[in-house]
Short mmCIF file of C-alpha atoms and ligand atoms in Angstrom, two decimals:
data_model
loop_
_atom_site.label_atom_id
_atom_site.label_comp_id
_atom_site.label_asym_id
_atom_site.label_seq_id
_atom_site.Cartn_x
_atom_site.Cartn_y
_atom_site.Cartn_z
CA MET A 29 15.57 6.64 10.53
CA ASN A 30 12.05 6.53 8.77
CA TYR A 31 10.46 3.06 9.58
CA PRO A 32 7.88 1.08 8.73
CA SER A 33 4.52 0.80 10.27
CA ILE A 34 2.40 -2.10 10.13
CA PHE A 35 -0.39 -0.22 9.38
CA ASN A 36 1.19 1.95 7.01
CA ASP A 37 3.25 0.23 5.36
CA ALA A 38 2.50 -3.49 5.89
CA ILE A 39 -1.82 -4.31 6.58
CA GLY A 40 -3.65 -1.21 4.95
CA PRO A 41 -4.78 1.09 3.76
CA VAL A 42 -8.47 -0.24 3.92
CA MET A 43 -9.27 1.16 0.64
CA ARG A 44 -11.33 1.03 -2.71
CA GLY A 45 -9.69 0.45 -5.95
CA ALA A 46 -7.94 -1.95 -7.75
CA SER A 47 -3.90 -0.97 -7.26
CA SER A 48 -2.98 0.94 -3.36
CA SER A 49 0.14 2.09 -5.70
CA HIS A 50 -2.21 4.16 -7.83
CA VAL A 51 -5.63 4.78 -5.80
CA ALA A 52 -4.36 5.05 -2.47
CA ALA A 53 -1.00 7.18 -2.84
CA ALA A 54 -2.80 8.62 -5.22
CA HIS A 55 -5.96 9.87 -2.81
CA ARG A 56 -3.11 10.77 -0.11
CA LEU A 57 -1.53 13.18 -2.07
CA GLY A 58 -5.27 14.94 -3.41
CA ALA A 59 -5.92 15.39 -0.05
CA LEU A 60 -2.82 16.76 0.92
CA ALA A 61 -2.61 19.58 -2.03
CA ARG A 62 -6.60 19.94 -0.89
CA ASP A 63 -5.17 20.83 2.42
CA TYR A 64 -2.14 22.90 1.30
CA VAL A 65 -4.18 25.02 -0.78
CA ASN A 66 -7.29 24.94 1.75
CA GLY A 67 -9.34 23.75 -0.62
CA ASP A 68 -9.68 26.65 -2.44
CA PHE A 69 -8.90 25.68 -6.15
CA HIS A 70 -10.26 26.03 -9.59
CA THR A 71 -7.89 23.85 -11.86
CA VAL A 72 -5.97 20.65 -11.66
CA ILE A 73 -3.66 19.68 -14.32
CA VAL A 74 -2.30 16.11 -13.64
CA ASP A 75 1.29 15.59 -15.48
CA TYR A 76 2.50 12.39 -15.91
CA ASP A 77 5.68 11.61 -17.71
CA PRO A 78 5.17 8.98 -20.85
CA SER A 79 8.62 7.11 -20.18
CA THR A 80 7.44 6.02 -16.38
CA SER A 81 4.78 3.15 -15.20
CA LEU A 82 1.96 6.20 -14.75
CA GLY A 83 1.88 6.89 -18.56
CA PRO A 84 0.00 3.75 -19.40
CA THR A 85 -1.22 3.08 -16.43
CA HIS A 86 -2.84 6.10 -14.50
CA GLU A 87 -6.11 5.60 -15.73
CA SER A 88 -6.94 2.05 -16.03
CA GLN A 89 -5.41 1.24 -12.03
CA GLY A 90 -6.99 4.65 -10.50
CA SER A 91 -4.60 7.62 -10.17
CA ASP A 92 -7.13 9.31 -11.60
CA MET A 93 -10.13 8.40 -9.64
CA GLY A 94 -7.56 8.42 -6.14
CA LEU A 95 -6.18 11.67 -6.63
CA PHE A 96 -9.68 12.99 -7.85
CA THR A 97 -11.69 11.54 -4.66
CA GLY A 98 -8.59 13.00 -2.65
CA LEU A 99 -9.17 16.45 -4.09
CA LEU A 100 -12.10 16.74 -3.46
CA GLY A 101 -12.19 15.62 0.56
CA TRP A 102 -13.36 12.43 -0.17
CA PRO A 103 -12.22 9.17 2.09
CA VAL A 104 -10.89 6.27 0.25
CA THR A 105 -13.45 4.22 0.64
CA ASP A 106 -16.29 6.32 -0.67
CA GLU A 107 -18.41 4.62 -3.02
CA ARG A 108 -18.93 7.70 -5.39
CA MET A 109 -14.96 8.23 -6.45
CA ALA A 110 -15.39 5.59 -9.69
CA ALA A 111 -16.92 8.67 -10.17
CA SER A 112 -14.89 11.23 -8.74
CA GLU A 113 -13.59 13.39 -12.21
CA THR A 114 -17.27 13.66 -12.64
CA HIS A 115 -18.01 14.92 -9.54
CA LEU A 116 -15.18 17.41 -9.07
CA ARG A 117 -15.85 18.35 -12.66
CA GLU A 118 -19.43 19.76 -11.73
CA THR A 119 -17.97 21.74 -8.53
CA GLY A 120 -16.69 23.45 -11.63
CA VAL A 121 -13.45 22.58 -11.08
CA ASP A 122 -11.24 22.50 -14.50
CA VAL A 123 -9.25 18.72 -14.99
CA ASP A 124 -6.31 18.55 -17.61
CA ILE A 125 -4.49 14.98 -17.98
CA ARG A 126 -1.71 15.44 -19.96
CA ILE A 127 0.91 12.54 -21.00
CA ILE A 128 3.81 15.18 -21.56
CA PRO A 129 7.92 14.48 -20.56
CA TYR A 130 8.94 16.20 -17.88
CA GLY A 131 12.31 14.23 -17.17
CA ALA A 132 10.38 12.18 -14.54
CA THR A 133 13.18 10.08 -12.95
CA HIS A 134 11.05 8.06 -11.01
CA GLU A 135 8.51 5.65 -12.10
CA ASN A 136 6.08 6.38 -10.32
CA THR A 137 6.21 10.38 -10.75
CA TYR A 138 3.12 12.83 -10.77
CA ARG A 139 3.34 15.92 -11.25
CA LEU A 140 0.05 17.70 -9.91
CA THR A 141 -1.02 21.45 -10.58
CA LEU A 142 -3.40 23.48 -8.67
CA ARG A 143 -4.52 26.97 -9.19
CA ASN A 144 -6.96 29.61 -7.61
CA ASP A 145 -7.20 33.13 -8.17
CA GLU A 146 -4.52 34.21 -6.01
CA GLU A 147 -1.40 31.53 -6.75
CA ASP A 148 -0.48 28.21 -8.21
CA LEU A 149 0.40 24.87 -6.37
CA VAL A 150 3.01 22.94 -8.32
CA LEU A 151 3.36 19.25 -6.49
CA TYR A 152 6.10 16.41 -7.97
CA ALA A 153 5.33 12.92 -5.81
CA ILE A 154 6.38 9.47 -6.06
CA SER A 155 4.57 6.67 -4.80
CA LEU A 156 6.17 3.98 -2.93
CA GLY A 157 4.15 1.60 -3.22
CA GLY A 158 1.41 -0.41 -1.09
CA GLY A 159 -0.03 3.14 -1.04
CA MET A 160 2.71 5.36 0.45
CA VAL A 161 3.35 8.70 -0.93
CA GLU A 162 6.40 11.01 -0.91
CA ILE A 163 6.18 14.41 -2.09
CA ILE A 164 9.37 15.65 -2.79
CA GLU A 165 9.01 19.54 -4.73
CA ILE A 166 6.35 21.84 -3.73
CA ASN A 167 7.17 25.14 -6.10
CA GLY A 168 10.60 24.77 -7.64
CA ILE A 169 11.17 24.14 -3.50
CA LYS A 170 12.89 20.36 -3.21
CA VAL A 171 11.23 18.96 0.41
CA SER A 172 10.58 15.78 2.23
CA LEU A 173 7.55 14.68 3.22
CA PHE A 174 4.79 11.37 3.93
CA GLY A 175 1.96 12.51 5.87
CA ASP A 176 3.28 11.29 8.33
CA TYR A 177 3.42 14.68 10.47
CA PHE A 178 1.56 17.92 10.51
CA GLU A 179 3.44 20.07 7.45
CA THR A 180 4.02 23.67 7.68
CA PHE A 181 6.46 25.38 5.08
CA ILE A 182 6.95 29.84 6.27
CA PHE A 183 8.13 31.18 3.13
CA SER A 184 10.98 32.91 4.64
CA ASP A 185 14.74 33.32 4.49
CA ASP A 186 14.78 34.30 7.82
CA MET A 187 14.86 31.09 10.36
CA SER A 188 13.84 33.49 12.83
CA ALA A 189 10.48 33.15 11.26
CA ALA A 190 10.29 29.97 13.51
CA ASP A 191 11.52 31.08 16.44
CA GLY A 192 8.98 29.92 19.65
CA ILE A 193 8.04 26.58 17.31
CA GLU A 194 7.71 23.50 18.99
CA ALA A 195 8.23 21.00 16.15
CA ASP A 196 10.28 17.79 15.90
CA HIS A 197 11.95 19.10 12.56
CA ILE A 198 12.52 22.84 12.17
CA ILE A 199 14.02 22.68 8.06
CA GLU A 200 15.80 25.05 6.19
CA ARG A 201 15.17 24.89 2.55
CA ASP A 202 16.17 27.34 -0.34
CA GLY A 203 13.22 29.54 -0.12
CA CYS A 204 11.12 28.58 2.74
CA ILE A 205 11.17 26.59 6.52
CA GLN A 206 9.41 22.95 6.92
CA ILE A 207 8.27 22.22 9.92
CA LYS A 208 7.09 18.90 11.08
CA SER A 209 5.13 18.73 14.29
CA GLN A 210 2.95 16.37 15.99
CA ARG A 211 0.39 19.00 16.59
CA PRO A 212 -0.74 22.02 14.47
CA VAL A 213 1.39 25.00 15.02
CA THR A 214 1.07 28.39 14.96
CA VAL A 215 2.99 30.95 13.03
CA ASN A 216 3.40 34.45 14.64
CA GLY A 217 4.51 37.52 12.25
CA ASP A 218 3.74 38.41 8.71
CA TYR A 219 4.82 35.63 6.82
CA GLN A 220 2.74 33.16 3.92
CA VAL A 221 2.37 29.93 5.59
CA ARG A 222 0.65 26.70 4.27
CA SER A 223 0.37 23.48 5.77
CA MET A 224 -0.89 20.18 5.60
CA GLY A 225 -2.50 17.62 8.34
CA PRO A 226 -1.55 14.27 8.53
CA VAL A 227 -2.87 11.17 5.96
CA LEU A 228 -1.21 8.26 7.19
CA PRO A 229 -2.86 5.93 10.27
CA ILE A 230 0.63 6.01 12.34
CA GLY A 231 2.41 9.37 12.86
CA ALA A 232 6.48 9.77 13.38
CA ARG A 233 8.68 11.73 15.80
CA LYS A 234 11.52 12.54 16.79
CA ASP A 235 14.07 10.23 17.53
CA LEU A 236 12.03 7.24 17.24
CA GLN A 237 13.30 3.89 18.37
CA VAL A 238 12.16 0.30 17.37
CA PRO A 239 13.10 -2.29 19.40
CA PHE A 240 14.53 -4.16 16.34
CA ALA A 241 14.33 -3.60 12.49
CA ASN A 242 15.16 -6.67 10.89
CA SER A 243 14.40 -10.55 11.91
CA GLU A 244 18.25 -10.88 13.18
CA GLN A 245 17.88 -7.92 15.48
CA MET A 246 14.44 -9.44 16.68
CA ILE A 247 15.72 -12.09 16.69
CA ALA A 248 18.68 -11.19 18.89
CA TYR A 249 16.16 -9.69 20.93
CA ASN A 250 14.01 -12.29 21.79
CA ALA A 251 16.67 -13.81 23.08
CA ASP A 252 16.15 -13.81 26.98
CA LYS A 253 11.80 -13.32 26.57
CA ASN A 254 10.45 -16.30 24.42
CA LEU A 255 7.82 -14.24 22.91
CA LYS A 256 5.60 -15.65 19.62
CA LEU A 257 5.97 -13.47 16.42
CA TRP A 258 3.02 -11.58 16.96
CA GLN A 259 3.88 -10.81 20.58
CA LEU A 260 7.11 -9.42 19.33
CA ALA A 261 4.48 -7.27 16.31
CA LEU A 262 3.08 -5.40 18.74
CA LYS A 263 5.79 -4.29 20.81
CA TYR A 264 7.45 -3.15 17.27
CA GLU A 265 4.35 -1.51 16.35
CA ALA A 266 3.50 -0.01 20.11
CA ALA A 267 7.15 1.65 20.17
CA ARG A 268 6.62 2.71 16.41
CA GLY A 269 3.63 4.60 16.59
CA ASN A 270 3.62 5.40 20.80
CA ILE A 271 0.43 3.97 21.21
CA SER A 272 -1.03 0.45 23.40
CA GLU A 273 -0.25 -2.48 22.69
CA GLU A 274 -3.93 -3.09 23.60
CA ASP A 275 -4.11 -0.11 20.71
CA VAL A 276 -2.28 -1.86 18.44
CA PHE A 277 -4.02 -5.17 18.52
CA GLU A 278 -8.09 -4.24 18.49
CA LYS A 279 -6.91 -1.62 15.39
CA MET A 280 -5.85 -5.12 13.96
CA ARG A 281 -9.54 -6.83 15.58
CA GLU A 282 -11.07 -3.52 12.83
CA ILE A 283 -9.04 -4.72 9.73
CA VAL A 284 -9.87 -8.67 10.55
CA ARG A 285 -13.33 -7.66 10.59
CA ILE A 286 -13.51 -5.56 7.20
CA LEU A 287 -11.57 -7.88 5.64
CA ASP A 288 -14.25 -11.44 6.61
CA LYS A 289 -17.01 -9.24 5.66
CA SER A 290 -15.10 -8.83 2.00
CA ILE A 291 -14.26 -12.36 1.94
CA ALA A 292 -17.73 -12.36 2.90
CA ASP A 293 -19.03 -10.57 -0.24
CA GLY A 294 -17.16 -11.94 -2.50
CA ILE A 295 -18.99 -15.36 -2.06
CA GLN A 296 -22.25 -13.55 -2.59
CA GLY A 297 -20.30 -12.29 -6.05
CA THR A 298 -20.12 -8.97 -6.79
CA SER A 299 -20.73 -6.98 -10.11
CA TYR A 300 -18.67 -3.77 -11.62
CA ASP A 301 -19.60 -3.02 -15.33
CA ASP A 302 -15.60 -1.89 -16.13
CA ARG A 303 -13.01 -5.48 -15.73
CA ILE A 304 -12.19 -8.64 -17.50
CA TYR A 305 -13.54 -11.09 -15.21
CA PRO A 306 -17.12 -11.86 -14.00
CA ALA A 307 -16.97 -12.82 -10.68
CA GLN A 308 -15.05 -15.73 -10.14
CA ALA A 309 -15.72 -16.95 -6.42
CA PRO A 310 -19.25 -18.24 -6.79
CA LEU A 311 -18.40 -20.21 -9.32
CA TYR A 312 -15.29 -21.77 -7.27
CA LYS A 313 -17.88 -22.15 -4.32
CA SER A 314 -20.98 -23.84 -6.35
CA ARG A 315 -18.22 -26.65 -7.77
CA MET A 316 -16.78 -27.18 -4.32
CA GLY A 317 -20.22 -27.97 -3.37
CA ASP A 318 -20.99 -30.70 -6.35
CA ASN A 319 -17.80 -31.78 -4.92
CA GLN A 320 -16.62 -31.24 -9.15
CA GLY A 321 -12.87 -31.93 -9.39
CA LEU A 322 -9.79 -32.64 -7.58
CA ASN A 323 -10.77 -31.94 -3.40
CA LEU A 324 -7.97 -30.32 -2.00
CA GLY A 325 -9.79 -29.30 1.22
CA LEU A 326 -8.39 -26.63 2.76
CA HIS A 327 -6.25 -25.64 0.16
CA ASP A 328 -9.99 -25.25 -1.77
CA ASP A 329 -11.10 -22.85 1.54
CA VAL A 330 -8.28 -20.64 0.97
CA ILE A 331 -8.58 -20.77 -3.41
CA LEU A 332 -12.13 -19.57 -2.26
CA ALA A 333 -11.14 -16.36 -0.19
CA VAL A 334 -8.26 -15.07 -2.22
CA THR A 335 -10.68 -15.49 -5.36
CA ALA A 336 -13.52 -13.46 -3.65
CA LEU A 337 -11.35 -10.93 -2.09
CA MET A 338 -9.97 -10.30 -5.58
CA ASP A 339 -13.13 -10.41 -6.94
CA VAL A 340 -14.30 -7.58 -4.36
CA LYS A 341 -10.53 -5.49 -5.65
CA SER A 342 -12.41 -5.52 -8.59
CA SER A 343 -15.67 -4.61 -8.45
CA MET A 344 -14.75 -1.28 -6.61
CA GLY A 345 -15.64 -3.11 -3.08
CA VAL A 346 -14.20 -2.21 0.07
CA ILE A 347 -10.18 -4.04 0.77
CA VAL A 348 -7.42 -3.86 2.82
CA ALA A 349 -4.06 -3.45 0.90
CA ALA A 350 -1.82 -5.95 2.62
CA PRO A 351 0.43 -5.36 1.51
CA THR A 352 -1.02 -3.86 -1.70
CA ALA A 353 -4.58 -4.19 -3.46
CA GLY A 354 -2.96 -5.51 -6.24
CA SER A 355 -1.78 -8.36 -3.92
CA CYS A 356 -5.08 -8.24 -1.13
CA GLY A 357 -6.21 -11.44 -2.37
CA THR A 358 -2.59 -13.76 -1.02
CA LEU A 359 -2.43 -13.18 2.91
CA PRO A 360 -5.40 -12.41 3.97
CA GLY A 361 -7.02 -14.93 1.79
CA THR A 362 -4.63 -18.01 3.14
CA CYS A 363 -4.95 -16.91 6.98
CA LEU A 364 -8.35 -15.98 6.36
CA GLY A 365 -9.71 -18.50 4.61
CA VAL A 366 -7.69 -21.45 7.04
CA ALA A 367 -9.01 -19.44 10.09
CA ASN A 368 -11.99 -19.48 8.87
CA ALA A 369 -12.82 -23.00 8.05
CA LEU A 370 -11.56 -24.25 11.25
CA GLY A 371 -13.46 -22.62 13.02
CA LEU A 372 -10.34 -20.64 15.01
CA SER A 373 -11.66 -17.75 16.82
CA GLU A 374 -11.13 -13.72 15.93
CA ASP A 375 -7.74 -13.44 18.64
CA GLN A 376 -5.74 -15.97 16.97
CA LYS A 377 -6.80 -14.33 13.19
CA VAL A 378 -5.32 -10.90 15.08
CA GLN A 379 -2.41 -12.35 16.00
CA ALA A 380 -1.97 -14.29 12.60
CA MET A 381 -2.52 -11.12 11.08
CA LEU A 382 -0.11 -9.30 13.10
CA SER A 383 2.93 -11.68 12.61
CA ALA A 384 2.54 -11.38 8.98
CA GLY A 385 2.05 -7.57 9.43
CA LEU A 386 5.23 -7.40 11.25
CA ILE A 387 7.17 -9.68 8.45
CA GLY A 388 6.00 -7.32 6.23
CA VAL A 389 7.66 -4.70 7.58
CA PHE A 390 11.12 -6.37 7.66
CA ILE A 391 10.07 -6.43 3.33
CA ALA A 392 9.59 -2.62 3.84
CA TYR A 393 12.73 -1.94 5.13
CA MET A 394 14.93 -4.04 2.87
CA ALA A 395 12.96 -3.88 0.34
CA THR A 396 9.75 -2.61 -1.69
CA PHE A 397 6.24 -3.89 -2.25
CA SER A 398 6.10 -1.71 -5.36
CA ALA A 399 5.86 -3.40 -8.85
CA GLU A 400 7.08 -0.50 -10.39
CA ILE A 401 10.39 -1.30 -8.70
CA GLY A 402 10.29 -5.31 -8.08
CA GLY A 403 7.87 -7.05 -9.73
CA CYS A 404 5.23 -9.41 -9.15
CA GLN A 405 7.33 -10.79 -6.38
CA ALA A 406 7.24 -7.70 -4.07
CA GLU A 407 3.39 -7.76 -4.40
CA THR A 408 2.13 -11.01 -4.02
CA GLY A 409 5.51 -12.83 -3.52
CA SER A 410 5.81 -10.15 -0.06
CA GLY A 411 2.26 -11.62 0.68
CA SER A 412 3.16 -14.81 0.20
CA GLY A 413 6.11 -14.42 2.92
CA MET A 414 3.64 -12.90 5.01
CA ALA A 415 1.08 -15.20 5.13
CA ALA A 416 3.12 -18.20 5.77
CA ALA A 417 4.53 -16.51 9.01
CA ALA A 418 0.54 -16.41 9.66
CA LEU A 419 -0.44 -19.78 8.98
CA VAL A 420 2.46 -21.13 11.09
CA THR A 421 0.70 -18.36 14.07
CA LEU A 422 -2.80 -19.78 13.47
CA PHE A 423 -0.95 -23.45 14.17
CA ASP A 424 0.60 -21.89 17.27
CA GLY A 425 4.43 -22.50 15.65
CA SER A 426 7.71 -20.37 17.66
CA MET A 427 8.98 -17.25 16.23
CA GLU A 428 11.66 -19.13 14.80
CA GLN A 429 9.17 -21.30 12.37
CA CYS A 430 7.26 -17.73 11.94
CA VAL A 431 10.05 -16.58 10.01
CA ASP A 432 11.87 -19.53 8.47
CA ALA A 433 7.93 -20.46 6.85
CA ALA A 434 8.24 -16.55 5.16
CA SER A 435 11.99 -17.46 4.04
CA LEU A 436 11.62 -19.78 2.97
CA ALA A 437 7.93 -18.62 1.03
CA LEU A 438 10.09 -15.58 -0.22
CA GLN A 439 13.09 -17.92 -1.98
CA ASN A 440 10.23 -19.45 -4.49
CA THR A 441 9.11 -15.72 -5.45
CA PHE A 442 12.04 -14.55 -6.87
CA GLY A 443 11.64 -13.63 -11.13
CA LEU A 444 7.96 -13.44 -10.92
CA VAL A 445 6.97 -10.92 -13.61
CA CYS A 446 4.43 -8.17 -13.39
CA ASP A 447 2.35 -7.71 -16.17
CA PRO A 448 -1.21 -7.13 -15.93
CA VAL A 449 -3.28 -7.79 -19.12
CA ALA A 450 -5.07 -4.35 -20.55
CA ASN A 451 -3.37 -2.57 -17.25
CA ARG A 452 -6.52 -3.97 -15.15
CA VAL A 453 -4.96 -5.38 -12.11
CA GLU A 454 -7.18 -9.04 -12.67
CA ALA A 455 -4.84 -11.30 -15.10
CA PRO A 456 -2.95 -12.70 -13.80
CA CYS A 457 -2.83 -11.19 -11.12
CA LEU A 458 -6.03 -12.93 -9.51
CA GLY A 459 -3.92 -16.46 -10.75
CA LYS A 460 -0.71 -15.46 -9.04
CA ASN A 461 -2.32 -14.18 -5.18
CA VAL A 462 -3.25 -17.64 -5.72
CA LEU A 463 -0.35 -19.52 -6.50
CA MET A 464 1.37 -17.49 -4.13
CA ALA A 465 -1.27 -18.23 -1.64
CA GLY A 466 -0.47 -21.77 -1.61
CA ASN A 467 3.17 -21.39 -2.21
CA ALA A 468 2.18 -20.01 1.41
CA LEU A 469 0.57 -23.27 2.72
CA SER A 470 3.36 -25.75 1.23
CA ALA A 471 6.07 -23.23 3.07
CA ALA A 472 4.45 -23.44 6.46
CA ASN A 473 3.63 -26.68 6.61
CA MET A 474 7.26 -27.27 5.94
CA ILE A 475 8.60 -25.72 7.66
CA MET A 476 6.57 -26.78 10.66
CA ALA A 477 7.29 -30.27 8.86
CA GLY A 478 10.41 -29.86 10.16
CA PHE A 479 12.01 -28.51 6.94
CA GLN A 480 15.34 -25.80 6.78
CA ALA A 481 14.64 -22.53 5.43
CA LEU A 482 18.83 -22.42 4.96
CA ILE A 483 19.11 -18.88 4.25
CA PRO A 484 18.15 -16.27 6.45
CA LEU A 485 14.78 -14.21 5.61
CA ASP A 486 17.26 -10.44 5.78
CA GLU A 487 19.37 -12.13 3.73
CA VAL A 488 16.31 -13.07 1.15
CA ILE A 489 15.03 -10.16 1.19
CA VAL A 490 17.99 -8.55 0.35
CA ALA A 491 18.19 -10.52 -2.18
CA MET A 492 14.88 -10.61 -3.41
CA HIS A 493 15.03 -7.07 -3.93
CA LYS A 494 17.97 -6.79 -6.17
CA VAL A 495 16.42 -9.33 -8.16
CA GLY A 496 13.94 -7.29 -8.38
CA GLN A 497 15.35 -3.94 -9.39
CA SER A 498 16.81 -6.11 -12.67
CA ILE A 499 13.59 -7.61 -14.06
CA PRO A 500 13.53 -5.88 -17.46
CA CYS A 501 10.68 -2.31 -16.60
CA GLU A 502 8.45 -4.48 -19.21
CA LEU A 503 7.84 -6.48 -16.52
CA ARG A 504 7.42 -4.37 -13.87
CA CYS A 505 4.06 -3.02 -14.53
CA THR A 506 4.26 -0.51 -17.31
CA GLY A 507 2.23 -3.23 -19.29
CA LYS A 508 4.52 -3.70 -22.18
CA GLY A 509 5.75 -7.10 -21.52
CA GLY A 510 4.10 -10.84 -20.71
CA LEU A 511 0.74 -11.31 -21.08
CA ALA A 512 0.09 -8.24 -21.59
CA MET A 513 1.33 -8.11 -24.79
CA THR A 514 0.14 -11.30 -26.72
CA PRO A 515 -1.79 -10.63 -29.27
CA THR A 516 -5.08 -11.51 -26.95
CA GLY A 517 -3.60 -9.30 -24.09
CA GLN A 518 -3.82 -6.35 -26.89
CA LYS A 519 -7.19 -7.40 -27.91
CA LEU A 520 -9.09 -6.67 -24.41
CA PHE A 521 -6.95 -3.66 -24.02
CA GLN A 522 -8.31 -2.30 -26.79
CA LYS A 523 -11.44 -3.52 -25.60
CA MET A 524 -11.41 -2.01 -21.84
CA GLU A 525 -9.89 1.16 -23.94
CA GLY A 526 -13.93 1.18 -25.32
CA GLY A 527 -12.21 0.27 -29.23
CA SER A 528 -13.51 -3.00 -30.91
S1 LIG B 133 0.75 -8.97 -12.22
FE1 LIG B 133 1.05 -8.79 -9.53
S2 LIG B 133 2.42 -7.19 -9.46
FE2 LIG B 133 1.54 -6.64 -11.18
S3 LIG B 133 -0.58 -6.13 -11.34
FE3 LIG B 133 -0.84 -8.40 -10.70
S4 LIG B 133 -0.71 -8.46 -8.90
FE4 LIG B 133 0.44 -6.58 -8.91
#
């Protein structure tokens, strides 16, 4: 069973760029492909099927940039990544990006060909949302890999080629043996062998067990323990990743520090040419200082922090996809905006983000963070549910209150469509992140006042997933509906594409 991890699926990756399902997922795919051919390739062909959401969005939302950054062997935080295609070409690599139909059945399908003097590598892969990627075919052989293992391929029909190899999984494929191991393996004998190292922060392992996989199981697990949600998050992630609870806590502390820096940078002001909005956070900050407009108190601090994070994302600064890059403002901006305004400690912020991460794990387990599958409710909606739990944690609420706040917040997100203008993750994304932050504030306060969530969290997540899938595909990150198709949206599209 592939249980989600807080750091793989819900809070992270730390990255640059507008979209985790485009930039971060493509970066991981590029890194895996580079590894497979040992960095030896002179030609790259990237194929997008026009029937998929990547057809119209691969460039504007950063798939190409992420892919080329991974192929160059650079980290996904490399500040040169906007110019990665140029850098790749300057190393002598031929790059061809094609829009051609090839029968892709998933909205986020990549077909990537790397060529060197000896061989072609042809990969099919899908982006699963939040930076997660699955390679589903290698050179005509159906496989399944997520970048959470050392993967070794022995091209032989003779299973004895894997004799003596210690691995979690040794799988007979049609034409090769796929080996999944926690460490690199050595293959004896004269076989063609290819390998890829892991790209996810938390690895997988055989017979992986977690103490609970949904909120109902968690509540039962906690019946005789009376732990807070953040403590349960520590237990879950420690079991999931085979690491200590202290390591989990410190990993989240690193993320909180990155987020706090990004918020400060955004408030200071950001600049980047290829964006629709100019920097918005300094405007909001100065309005707060001037006492212009309504004084919303803590809500103002949250709007400012959410906007700062979205500004940083749009200027190719470093953000944390939490749960996705497009929704990078909702959860961190709400949680840290409140915590910083009230002068709460770093440990409290870490605890709150852990609680949010565990709610994210439940969503990833039963639904998706992919807007291509579930619309914006999958992104900012999920972030709102996670943020509501984080807020209750900041105010020392119970595990049950955290879960109920997440449930209530998620209930209000159903039907939220994804219709980014000009295929940029800016408008209406900024507004939706702010909207969902307000939803989290309200839900947390309502639950702490004694309101009832009524529908249990797990049922809400399952229902949310079903609603998401029933949103017309034009309104699921394809740029073919909603605000994207308004006359002004179309004009902006032309302008951003370099037209008049
Ligand atoms: S509308 Fe929502 S889901 Fe779509 S790109 Fe913007 S933030 Fe992401």
